[in-house]
């Protein structure tokens, strides 16, 4: 086979025009047809780029100078934007972010699902695309003997030193992370060290109920004991009366997973409350809860609209978490069956049904890909099936059970366009048609996008 030679060499400088963006937000420009991926390059821009890595089919470059800036380029408001791995596209104005996410979804539906004609609506954005996150989870490190909290530098595990504010984070979360860190520091708690696997405090997590202002603080340690627990609790609760729950979680494994298996309530309630629309939710430490409540309400309203429920409809909500979508749907349906793998989340879901006086939602612990085939074999007939899987999408066994159940409609909520497209293809081949897809901007300033798709058999 003839060896194709890249037309560029490492350390060379080239002027190019960006034509496109990668899925992680890098500009793509070509030199004699050879693509270079360049962080912070925007489509339409002409720039001077230094080649930093040369692969067979593509290379990487560093942006040295933007010669002709895009009208969509803006000054990133965060002063650690270029070091932090959290946000990728603060240098792009919000209109372009929304437009880009819509295009990305269209492309993926075309390429992976072979559905070029399905309508993909304009991305539903936020009026104020900042300070939207209701959950902060920061790694704890040490510098000159003092504790520090910050995000990881891009593609690394170095902590950006003591970040005082994160402008996509709820303000109260920002303040509480700092308060918890400073209090732990005052009582001499050491930071966990990934390399030596020694030290105590690994992460500080804070959750705020956006509509209630209630706060949960979670200390995640390697050790079984959190030293000076009582003093920490006293200092924290004196600092902020909104704190309703203080949790200690033990994670003694060498892993990137933040939380471990043992969870103790060291003060207050095991959960905090929040509301979405008319429904109130209790959220415990280990349960999944959407991180952007403003957009979540829009997403769930869309789910309800797509489900087109009548009072006779039976609904399955797979990957139901604490029952958020289930309870939204239960308002209009005859009966909702929720299934979810985390037992704590199902406990929350049951309590949440009770809390809202809803008796037509029933929840089950289990893997959706095992439970749905079982229900199908038992003859359960669902009119509508809603799925909201994690990034890896639905298991094939679950998709086959859905096809066999023949519901009138499927509402697929996804945080990953690629796996959504893969699964839509399988469901299409099983007799469903994709009617429309709605992107919702759940994660402004990042390349992530949330989606909701409607399929039906008609
Ligand atoms: N619909 C919920 C949760 C969506 S997140 C909401 O909007 O809040 C995805 C959920 O799927 C998480 O709660 C996760 O614990 C759960 N999960 C992951 N794998 C699963 C599986 N194989 N079977 C059932 N649930 C699963």
Tab-separated table of C-alpha atoms and ligand atoms in Angstrom:
chain	number	residue	atom	x	y	z
A	1	UNK	CA	0.000	0.000	0.000
A	2	UNK	CA	1.372	3.384	-0.949
A	3	UNK	CA	2.196	5.506	2.022
A	4	UNK	CA	0.258	8.782	1.995
A	5	UNK	CA	2.347	11.595	3.353
A	6	UNK	CA	0.836	14.340	5.447
A	7	UNK	CA	1.424	17.706	3.719
A	8	UNK	CA	2.478	19.314	7.022
A	9	UNK	CA	5.295	18.802	9.517
A	10	UNK	CA	5.400	19.288	13.243
A	11	UNK	CA	6.209	22.867	14.334
A	12	UNK	CA	5.395	24.306	10.894
A	13	UNK	CA	3.170	27.354	10.803
A	14	UNK	CA	0.290	27.599	8.353
A	15	UNK	CA	-2.481	30.011	7.560
A	16	UNK	CA	-5.818	28.266	7.169
A	17	UNK	CA	-9.567	28.860	7.293
A	18	UNK	CA	-11.717	26.871	9.704
A	19	UNK	CA	-14.590	25.107	7.982
A	20	UNK	CA	-16.136	23.087	10.737
A	21	UNK	CA	-16.076	22.060	14.410
A	22	UNK	CA	-15.284	18.705	15.990
A	23	UNK	CA	-17.753	17.207	18.492
A	24	UNK	CA	-15.551	18.546	21.305
A	25	UNK	CA	-15.512	22.088	19.915
A	26	UNK	CA	-12.188	22.307	18.082
A	27	UNK	CA	-11.969	24.203	14.816
A	28	UNK	CA	-11.283	22.072	11.733
A	29	UNK	CA	-9.231	23.624	8.939
A	30	UNK	CA	-7.382	22.009	6.032
A	31	UNK	CA	-3.899	22.316	4.530
A	32	UNK	CA	-3.961	20.785	1.021
A	33	UNK	CA	-6.945	18.678	2.024
A	34	UNK	CA	-5.291	17.469	5.255
A	35	UNK	CA	-7.428	18.353	8.324
A	36	UNK	CA	-5.955	20.029	11.367
A	37	UNK	CA	-7.936	20.138	14.613
A	38	UNK	CA	-7.310	23.386	16.449
A	39	UNK	CA	-8.775	24.266	19.856
A	40	UNK	CA	-10.621	27.632	19.925
A	41	UNK	CA	-10.814	28.022	16.142
A	42	UNK	CA	-14.267	29.039	14.876
A	43	UNK	CA	-15.790	28.239	11.466
A	44	UNK	CA	-15.204	31.028	8.946
A	45	UNK	CA	-12.096	32.315	10.693
A	46	UNK	CA	-8.731	32.708	9.024
A	47	UNK	CA	-5.898	31.980	11.443
A	48	UNK	CA	-2.199	31.346	11.860
A	49	UNK	CA	-1.748	27.874	13.296
A	50	UNK	CA	1.273	25.916	14.517
A	51	UNK	CA	1.251	22.179	13.860
A	52	UNK	CA	1.740	20.303	17.143
A	53	UNK	CA	0.976	16.711	16.160
A	54	UNK	CA	0.844	14.856	12.846
A	55	UNK	CA	-1.165	11.656	12.439
A	56	UNK	CA	-1.803	9.732	9.244
A	57	UNK	CA	-5.202	11.195	8.426
A	58	UNK	CA	-5.362	14.338	10.540
A	59	UNK	CA	-3.248	16.468	12.828
A	60	UNK	CA	-3.511	18.908	15.709
A	61	UNK	CA	-2.626	22.558	15.754
A	62	UNK	CA	-2.295	25.428	18.157
A	63	UNK	CA	-4.029	28.712	17.450
A	64	UNK	CA	-1.302	31.380	17.271
A	65	UNK	CA	-3.229	34.303	15.851
A	66	UNK	CA	-6.727	34.860	14.506
A	67	UNK	CA	-6.225	36.873	11.319
A	68	UNK	CA	-9.902	37.335	10.453
A	69	UNK	CA	-12.117	36.747	13.497
A	70	UNK	CA	-15.587	35.316	13.177
A	71	UNK	CA	-18.425	37.746	13.965
A	72	UNK	CA	-19.482	35.084	16.468
A	73	UNK	CA	-16.260	35.249	18.473
A	74	UNK	CA	-16.606	36.791	21.928
A	75	UNK	CA	-14.280	37.405	24.854
A	76	UNK	CA	-14.755	34.444	27.267
A	77	UNK	CA	-16.011	35.950	30.538
A	78	UNK	CA	-14.307	33.341	32.746
A	79	UNK	CA	-10.648	34.023	33.482
A	80	UNK	CA	-9.629	30.348	33.624
A	81	UNK	CA	-11.551	29.381	30.467
A	82	UNK	CA	-8.391	28.576	28.488
A	83	UNK	CA	-7.008	26.316	31.245
A	84	UNK	CA	-10.113	24.606	32.607
A	85	UNK	CA	-11.664	21.539	31.012
A	86	UNK	CA	-15.210	22.323	32.152
A	87	UNK	CA	-16.472	24.661	29.404
A	88	UNK	CA	-15.363	24.397	25.781
A	89	UNK	CA	-17.136	27.196	23.917
A	90	UNK	CA	-17.235	30.384	25.952
A	91	UNK	CA	-15.419	32.047	23.032
A	92	UNK	CA	-18.526	31.523	20.844
A	93	UNK	CA	-21.573	33.772	21.170
A	94	UNK	CA	-24.732	32.106	22.410
A	95	UNK	CA	-26.635	32.265	19.089
A	96	UNK	CA	-23.831	30.346	17.444
A	97	UNK	CA	-23.738	27.790	20.258
A	98	UNK	CA	-27.426	27.043	19.751
A	99	UNK	CA	-27.125	26.936	15.974
A	100	UNK	CA	-24.086	24.683	16.161
A	101	UNK	CA	-25.851	22.193	18.426
A	102	UNK	CA	-28.803	22.002	16.048
A	103	UNK	CA	-26.437	21.378	13.101
A	104	UNK	CA	-24.506	18.768	15.031
A	105	UNK	CA	-27.716	16.850	15.708
A	106	UNK	CA	-28.781	17.097	12.044
A	107	UNK	CA	-25.414	15.742	10.901
A	108	UNK	CA	-25.436	12.832	13.291
A	109	UNK	CA	-29.023	11.871	12.380
A	110	UNK	CA	-28.014	11.930	8.758
A	111	UNK	CA	-24.718	10.049	9.114
A	112	UNK	CA	-25.539	7.467	11.783
A	113	UNK	CA	-29.316	7.019	11.603
A	114	UNK	CA	-29.652	7.747	7.850
A	115	UNK	CA	-32.537	10.065	8.605
A	116	UNK	CA	-31.713	13.225	6.632
A	117	UNK	CA	-35.337	14.371	6.442
A	118	UNK	CA	-36.402	14.228	10.073
A	119	UNK	CA	-37.150	17.767	11.309
A	120	UNK	CA	-34.611	18.923	13.896
A	121	UNK	CA	-35.983	22.046	15.561
A	122	UNK	CA	-33.882	25.052	16.614
A	123	UNK	CA	-32.194	24.395	19.973
A	124	UNK	CA	-34.216	25.668	22.918
A	125	UNK	CA	-31.809	28.016	24.704
A	126	UNK	CA	-31.719	29.886	28.005
A	127	UNK	CA	-32.464	33.590	28.467
A	128	UNK	CA	-29.456	33.809	30.770
A	129	UNK	CA	-27.004	31.001	29.892
A	130	UNK	CA	-24.865	31.346	33.054
A	131	UNK	CA	-25.001	30.157	36.680
A	132	UNK	CA	-27.344	27.358	35.695
A	133	UNK	CA	-25.719	24.376	37.440
A	134	UNK	CA	-27.369	23.152	40.635
A	135	UNK	CA	-24.590	20.707	41.478
A	136	UNK	CA	-20.870	21.247	42.061
A	137	UNK	CA	-18.388	18.416	42.615
A	138	UNK	CA	-14.855	19.660	43.091
A	139	UNK	CA	-11.687	17.669	43.634
A	140	UNK	CA	-9.692	18.698	46.685
A	141	UNK	CA	-5.932	19.229	46.545
A	142	UNK	CA	-3.244	20.828	48.656
A	143	UNK	CA	-0.871	23.689	47.978
A	144	UNK	CA	1.655	24.934	50.545
A	145	UNK	CA	-0.134	22.956	53.221
A	146	UNK	CA	-3.541	24.560	52.521
A	147	UNK	CA	-6.558	22.819	51.022
A	148	UNK	CA	-7.664	23.962	47.612
A	149	UNK	CA	-10.595	23.154	45.357
A	150	UNK	CA	-10.738	23.652	41.622
A	151	UNK	CA	-11.485	21.988	38.343
A	152	UNK	CA	-9.086	19.751	36.482
A	153	UNK	CA	-6.918	21.292	33.828
A	154	UNK	CA	-8.029	20.163	30.383
A	155	UNK	CA	-7.279	16.461	29.723
A	156	UNK	CA	-5.426	16.094	33.029
A	157	UNK	CA	-5.828	15.549	36.736
A	158	UNK	CA	-4.006	18.710	37.828
A	159	UNK	CA	-6.254	20.927	39.855
A	160	UNK	CA	-6.492	24.554	38.761
A	161	UNK	CA	-5.543	26.259	41.966
A	162	UNK	CA	-8.248	27.559	44.261
A	163	UNK	CA	-10.886	28.595	41.820
A	164	UNK	CA	-12.993	31.203	43.594
A	165	UNK	CA	-15.878	31.244	41.200
A	166	UNK	CA	-17.314	29.196	38.389
A	167	UNK	CA	-19.746	31.268	36.362
A	168	UNK	CA	-21.883	28.375	35.136
A	169	UNK	CA	-22.398	27.305	38.763
A	170	UNK	CA	-25.223	28.476	41.035
A	171	UNK	CA	-23.814	31.259	43.200
A	172	UNK	CA	-24.734	29.527	46.425
A	173	UNK	CA	-22.855	26.389	45.310
A	174	UNK	CA	-19.758	28.485	44.656
A	175	UNK	CA	-19.926	30.028	48.100
A	176	UNK	CA	-20.648	26.743	49.855
A	177	UNK	CA	-17.764	24.887	48.194
A	178	UNK	CA	-15.423	27.597	49.452
A	179	UNK	CA	-16.963	27.615	52.917
A	180	UNK	CA	-16.729	23.812	53.212
A	181	UNK	CA	-13.136	23.854	51.983
A	182	UNK	CA	-12.078	26.644	54.346
A	183	UNK	CA	-13.764	24.976	57.320
A	184	UNK	CA	-12.145	21.602	56.549
A	185	UNK	CA	-8.849	23.428	56.200
A	186	UNK	CA	-9.282	25.158	59.546
A	187	UNK	CA	-9.680	21.767	61.252
A	188	UNK	CA	-6.570	20.381	59.600
A	189	UNK	CA	-8.200	17.837	57.258
A	190	UNK	CA	-5.720	16.643	54.640
A	191	UNK	CA	-6.414	16.318	50.929
A	192	UNK	CA	-6.463	12.949	49.222
A	193	UNK	CA	-3.453	12.391	46.990
A	194	UNK	CA	-4.186	10.363	43.850
A	195	UNK	CA	-0.585	9.310	43.325
A	196	UNK	CA	0.145	8.008	46.809
A	197	UNK	CA	-3.457	6.997	47.602
A	198	UNK	CA	-3.069	8.675	51.015
A	199	UNK	CA	-4.810	11.643	52.654
A	200	UNK	CA	-8.456	12.157	53.563
A	201	UNK	CA	-10.704	14.513	51.595
A	202	UNK	CA	-11.243	13.622	47.923
A	203	UNK	CA	-14.151	15.762	46.779
A	204	UNK	CA	-16.549	18.367	48.087
A	205	UNK	CA	-19.982	18.210	46.511
A	206	UNK	CA	-22.726	20.786	46.887
A	207	UNK	CA	-26.271	20.621	45.584
A	208	UNK	CA	-28.745	23.493	45.643
A	209	UNK	CA	-32.474	23.185	45.005
A	210	UNK	CA	-32.830	26.122	42.583
A	211	UNK	CA	-36.449	26.790	43.438
A	212	UNK	CA	-36.185	26.164	47.190
A	213	UNK	CA	-32.605	27.320	47.884
A	214	UNK	CA	-32.089	24.238	50.079
A	215	UNK	CA	-28.480	23.056	50.225
A	216	UNK	CA	-26.862	19.639	50.599
A	217	UNK	CA	-23.139	19.352	51.310
A	218	UNK	CA	-21.295	16.089	50.739
A	219	UNK	CA	-17.780	15.331	51.970
A	220	UNK	CA	-16.206	12.410	50.123
A	221	UNK	CA	-13.256	10.863	51.930
A	222	UNK	CA	-10.888	7.943	51.429
A	223	UNK	CA	-10.947	7.221	55.152
A	224	UNK	CA	-13.831	5.708	57.083
A	225	UNK	CA	-13.822	8.662	59.463
A	226	UNK	CA	-14.238	12.309	58.763
A	227	UNK	CA	-12.163	13.948	61.532
A	228	UNK	CA	-13.790	16.792	63.537
A	229	UNK	CA	-17.199	15.980	62.102
A	230	UNK	CA	-19.166	17.816	64.827
A	231	UNK	CA	-17.081	20.966	64.586
A	232	UNK	CA	-17.389	20.990	60.800
A	233	UNK	CA	-21.169	20.609	61.032
A	234	UNK	CA	-21.438	23.421	63.563
A	235	UNK	CA	-19.316	25.829	61.519
A	236	UNK	CA	-21.200	25.062	58.308
A	237	UNK	CA	-24.720	25.316	59.679
A	238	UNK	CA	-23.801	28.607	61.321
A	239	UNK	CA	-22.461	29.868	57.991
A	240	UNK	CA	-25.651	29.232	55.994
A	241	UNK	CA	-29.153	28.494	57.316
A	242	UNK	CA	-30.184	27.130	53.884
A	243	UNK	CA	-28.131	24.002	54.574
A	244	UNK	CA	-30.605	21.174	55.161
A	245	UNK	CA	-28.380	18.154	54.773
A	246	UNK	CA	-24.719	17.296	55.431
A	247	UNK	CA	-23.525	13.942	54.127
A	248	UNK	CA	-20.324	11.932	54.507
A	249	UNK	CA	-19.538	9.471	51.723
A	250	UNK	CA	-16.611	7.031	51.843
A	251	UNK	CA	-14.744	6.143	48.670
A	252	UNK	CA	-11.675	4.010	49.454
A	253	UNK	CA	-11.059	2.772	45.923
A	254	UNK	CA	-8.458	4.043	43.460
A	255	UNK	CA	-10.903	5.272	40.870
A	256	UNK	CA	-12.150	8.250	38.877
A	257	UNK	CA	-15.676	7.616	40.146
A	258	UNK	CA	-16.447	10.378	42.621
A	259	UNK	CA	-18.688	8.659	45.184
A	260	UNK	CA	-18.114	5.426	47.069
A	261	UNK	CA	-20.584	2.908	48.453
A	262	UNK	CA	-21.031	4.094	52.039
A	263	UNK	CA	-23.142	7.156	52.701
A	264	UNK	CA	-23.875	8.626	56.142
A	265	UNK	CA	-26.124	11.531	57.012
A	266	UNK	CA	-24.003	13.454	59.514
A	267	UNK	CA	-26.466	16.284	60.010
A	268	UNK	CA	-30.049	17.140	58.998
A	269	UNK	CA	-32.141	15.346	56.395
A	270	UNK	CA	-31.014	12.649	53.953
A	271	UNK	CA	-32.349	14.810	51.101
A	272	UNK	CA	-33.070	18.313	49.919
A	273	UNK	CA	-36.159	19.382	48.008
A	274	UNK	CA	-36.629	21.117	44.695
A	275	UNK	CA	-39.616	21.757	42.454
A	276	UNK	CA	-40.054	21.395	38.721
A	277	UNK	CA	-43.344	22.824	37.495
A	278	UNK	CA	-46.006	21.839	40.026
A	279	UNK	CA	-44.145	18.814	41.343
A	280	UNK	CA	-41.913	18.648	44.388
A	281	UNK	CA	-38.940	16.320	44.484
A	282	UNK	CA	-36.793	15.001	47.309
A	283	UNK	CA	-33.256	14.359	46.085
A	284	UNK	CA	-30.774	12.240	48.039
A	285	UNK	CA	-26.991	12.268	47.767
A	286	UNK	CA	-26.565	9.461	45.248
A	287	UNK	CA	-29.576	10.068	43.047
A	288	UNK	CA	-29.339	11.509	39.587
A	289	UNK	CA	-31.076	14.855	39.189
A	290	UNK	CA	-30.858	17.039	36.077
A	291	UNK	CA	-28.285	19.782	36.675
A	292	UNK	CA	-30.110	22.612	34.891
A	293	UNK	CA	-33.599	22.947	36.386
A	294	UNK	CA	-34.700	25.847	34.140
A	295	UNK	CA	-34.089	23.786	31.005
A	296	UNK	CA	-35.284	20.573	32.628
A	297	UNK	CA	-38.747	22.033	32.970
A	298	UNK	CA	-38.753	22.851	29.240
A	299	UNK	CA	-37.489	19.346	28.456
A	300	UNK	CA	-40.130	17.600	30.553
A	301	UNK	CA	-42.893	19.782	29.067
A	302	UNK	CA	-41.720	18.656	25.651
A	303	UNK	CA	-41.740	15.021	26.828
A	304	UNK	CA	-45.322	15.491	27.986
A	305	UNK	CA	-46.304	17.134	24.697
A	306	UNK	CA	-44.673	14.338	22.640
A	307	UNK	CA	-46.303	11.626	24.761
A	308	UNK	CA	-49.817	12.988	23.868
A	309	UNK	CA	-51.291	11.149	26.804
A	310	UNK	CA	-54.933	10.390	27.506
A	311	UNK	CA	-56.381	9.276	30.831
A	312	UNK	CA	-56.434	5.670	29.575
A	313	UNK	CA	-52.757	5.432	28.701
A	314	UNK	CA	-50.249	3.099	30.302
A	315	UNK	CA	-46.715	4.502	30.275
A	316	UNK	CA	-43.277	3.020	30.947
A	317	UNK	CA	-40.500	5.383	32.022
A	318	UNK	CA	-37.187	3.543	31.675
A	319	UNK	CA	-34.101	5.009	33.416
A	320	UNK	CA	-36.473	6.994	35.599
A	321	UNK	CA	-34.025	8.223	38.283
A	322	UNK	CA	-35.988	9.771	41.141
A	323	UNK	CA	-39.182	9.643	39.075
A	324	UNK	CA	-39.042	13.149	37.644
A	325	UNK	CA	-40.373	12.375	34.163
A	326	UNK	CA	-42.627	9.598	35.540
A	327	UNK	CA	-44.467	11.984	37.854
A	328	UNK	CA	-44.731	14.618	35.147
A	329	UNK	CA	-46.411	12.016	32.922
A	330	UNK	CA	-48.513	10.511	35.718
A	331	UNK	CA	-50.453	13.792	35.851
A	332	UNK	CA	-52.009	12.905	32.472
A	333	UNK	CA	-51.836	9.097	32.288
A	334	UNK	CA	-53.733	6.192	33.790
A	335	UNK	CA	-50.606	4.512	35.100
A	336	UNK	CA	-46.835	4.963	34.925
A	337	UNK	CA	-44.273	2.224	35.556
A	338	UNK	CA	-40.772	3.543	36.313
A	339	UNK	CA	-37.613	1.448	36.273
A	340	UNK	CA	-34.150	2.451	37.440
A	341	UNK	CA	-30.935	0.717	38.504
A	342	UNK	CA	-29.975	2.774	41.605
A	343	UNK	CA	-31.996	1.584	44.640
A	344	UNK	CA	-31.625	4.942	46.448
A	345	UNK	CA	-33.159	6.712	43.446
A	346	UNK	CA	-36.151	4.347	43.503
A	347	UNK	CA	-36.613	5.036	47.228
A	348	UNK	CA	-36.662	8.727	46.318
A	349	UNK	CA	-39.099	8.105	43.441
A	350	UNK	CA	-41.569	6.307	45.726
A	351	UNK	CA	-41.329	9.045	48.343
A	352	UNK	CA	-41.779	11.662	45.653
A	353	UNK	CA	-44.965	10.037	44.374
A	354	UNK	CA	-46.281	10.068	47.934
A	355	UNK	CA	-45.125	13.622	48.555
A	356	UNK	CA	-47.189	14.773	45.572
A	357	UNK	CA	-50.178	12.594	46.430
A	358	UNK	CA	-49.809	10.568	43.249
A	359	UNK	CA	-50.982	6.983	43.409
A	360	UNK	CA	-50.761	5.974	39.753
A	361	UNK	CA	-46.965	5.670	39.527
A	362	UNK	CA	-45.156	2.500	40.520
A	363	UNK	CA	-41.379	2.121	40.675
A	364	UNK	CA	-39.037	-0.831	40.275
A	365	UNK	CA	-35.325	-1.323	40.916
A	366	UNK	CA	-33.540	-3.102	38.093
A	367	UNK	CA	-31.773	-2.926	34.785
A	368	UNK	CA	-34.130	-1.593	32.135
A	369	UNK	CA	-32.743	-4.157	29.663
A	370	UNK	CA	-33.805	-6.991	31.975
A	371	UNK	CA	-37.037	-5.572	33.388
A	372	UNK	CA	-38.676	-4.523	30.102
A	373	UNK	CA	-38.192	-7.904	28.375
A	374	UNK	CA	-39.705	-9.479	31.512
A	375	UNK	CA	-42.721	-7.149	31.444
A	376	UNK	CA	-43.108	-7.788	27.740
A	377	UNK	CA	-43.089	-11.555	28.318
A	378	UNK	CA	-45.696	-11.110	31.047
A	379	UNK	CA	-47.951	-9.330	28.574
A	380	UNK	CA	-47.712	-5.756	29.826
A	381	UNK	CA	-48.953	-3.401	27.114
A	382	UNK	CA	-47.658	0.138	27.173
A	383	UNK	CA	-49.188	2.901	25.074
A	384	UNK	CA	-46.147	5.118	25.445
A	385	UNK	CA	-42.556	4.231	26.386
A	386	UNK	CA	-40.184	6.943	27.538
A	387	UNK	CA	-36.449	6.253	27.793
A	388	UNK	CA	-33.761	8.563	29.165
A	389	UNK	CA	-30.553	6.504	29.234
A	390	UNK	CA	-27.026	7.579	30.202
A	391	UNK	CA	-24.525	8.553	27.481
A	392	UNK	CA	-23.994	5.011	26.223
A	393	UNK	CA	-27.630	4.805	25.108
A	394	UNK	CA	-30.050	1.867	25.342
A	395	UNK	CA	-29.052	-1.754	25.509
A	396	UNK	CA	-30.053	-3.771	22.409
A	397	UNK	CA	-32.220	-6.089	24.553
A	398	UNK	CA	-34.212	-3.116	25.773
A	399	UNK	CA	-34.717	-1.847	22.212
A	400	UNK	CA	-35.930	-5.282	21.096
A	401	UNK	CA	-38.384	-5.452	24.007
A	402	UNK	CA	-39.696	-2.002	23.037
A	403	UNK	CA	-40.170	-3.131	19.442
A	404	UNK	CA	-42.007	-6.267	20.619
A	405	UNK	CA	-44.271	-4.258	22.921
A	406	UNK	CA	-45.501	-2.108	20.025
A	407	UNK	CA	-46.365	1.059	21.946
A	408	UNK	CA	-48.108	3.833	20.000
A	409	UNK	CA	-45.292	6.237	20.719
A	410	UNK	CA	-41.717	6.273	21.984
A	411	UNK	CA	-40.271	9.406	23.540
A	412	UNK	CA	-36.493	9.152	23.634
A	413	UNK	CA	-34.599	11.637	25.841
A	414	UNK	CA	-30.842	11.579	25.303
A	415	UNK	CA	-27.681	13.417	26.291
A	416	UNK	CA	-25.668	11.924	23.434
A	417	UNK	CA	-26.665	12.475	19.781
A	418	UNK	CA	-24.508	9.572	18.503
A	419	UNK	CA	-26.070	6.851	20.629
A	420	UNK	CA	-29.526	8.360	20.099
A	421	UNK	CA	-29.005	8.106	16.333
A	422	UNK	CA	-27.750	4.525	16.626
A	423	UNK	CA	-30.825	3.531	18.648
A	424	UNK	CA	-33.285	5.402	16.412
A	425	UNK	CA	-31.961	3.372	13.478
A	426	UNK	CA	-32.677	0.110	15.318
A	427	UNK	CA	-36.166	1.268	16.325
A	428	UNK	CA	-36.863	2.460	12.757
A	429	UNK	CA	-35.904	-0.973	11.474
A	430	UNK	CA	-38.302	-2.383	14.062
A	431	UNK	CA	-41.275	-0.473	12.622
A	432	UNK	CA	-41.186	2.980	14.270
A	433	UNK	CA	-40.794	6.303	12.486
A	434	UNK	CA	-38.910	9.258	13.875
A	435	UNK	CA	-41.278	12.234	13.656
A	436	UNK	CA	-39.208	15.080	15.072
A	437	UNK	CA	-36.215	15.869	17.243
A	438	UNK	CA	-35.868	18.783	19.661
A	439	UNK	CA	-32.452	19.796	21.013
A	440	UNK	CA	-32.555	21.533	24.400
A	441	UNK	CA	-29.553	23.480	25.676
A	442	UNK	CA	-29.071	21.936	29.079
A	443	UNK	CA	-25.340	22.728	29.247
A	444	UNK	CA	-24.607	26.221	27.823
A	445	UNK	CA	-20.914	27.064	27.200
A	446	UNK	CA	-20.135	23.377	26.729
A	447	UNK	CA	-20.343	21.118	23.694
A	448	UNK	CA	-22.950	18.913	25.363
A	449	UNK	CA	-26.497	18.842	24.091
A	450	UNK	CA	-29.691	17.242	25.374
A	451	UNK	CA	-32.231	15.915	22.891
A	452	UNK	CA	-35.722	14.623	22.773
A	453	UNK	CA	-37.076	12.542	19.906
A	454	UNK	CA	-40.607	11.457	19.105
A	455	UNK	CA	-41.235	8.152	17.342
A	456	UNK	CA	-44.529	6.579	16.441
A	457	UNK	CA	-45.900	3.593	14.567
A	458	UNK	CA	-48.390	5.598	12.496
B	1	LIG	N1	-35.109	10.351	33.774
B	1	LIG	C1	-34.351	10.769	34.908
B	1	LIG	C2	-32.947	10.184	34.991
B	1	LIG	C3	-32.129	10.168	33.740
B	1	LIG	S1	-30.408	9.833	33.953
B	1	LIG	C4	-34.307	12.289	34.983
B	1	LIG	O1	-34.625	12.977	34.019
B	1	LIG	O2	-33.961	12.814	36.039
B	1	LIG	C5	-30.238	8.145	33.615
B	1	LIG	C6	-30.623	7.249	34.754
B	1	LIG	O3	-30.458	5.907	34.308
B	1	LIG	C7	-29.784	7.394	36.021
B	1	LIG	O4	-30.640	7.595	37.104
B	1	LIG	C8	-29.059	6.030	36.133
B	1	LIG	O5	-28.887	5.618	37.474
B	1	LIG	C9	-29.999	5.108	35.409
B	1	LIG	N2	-29.452	3.880	34.802
B	1	LIG	C10	-28.214	3.666	34.296
B	1	LIG	N3	-28.142	2.436	33.742
B	1	LIG	C11	-29.348	1.840	33.895
B	1	LIG	C12	-29.896	0.574	33.507
B	1	LIG	N4	-29.162	-0.322	32.864
B	1	LIG	N5	-31.178	0.311	33.809
B	1	LIG	C13	-31.939	1.234	34.459
B	1	LIG	N6	-31.477	2.445	34.848
B	1	LIG	C14	-30.203	2.755	34.570
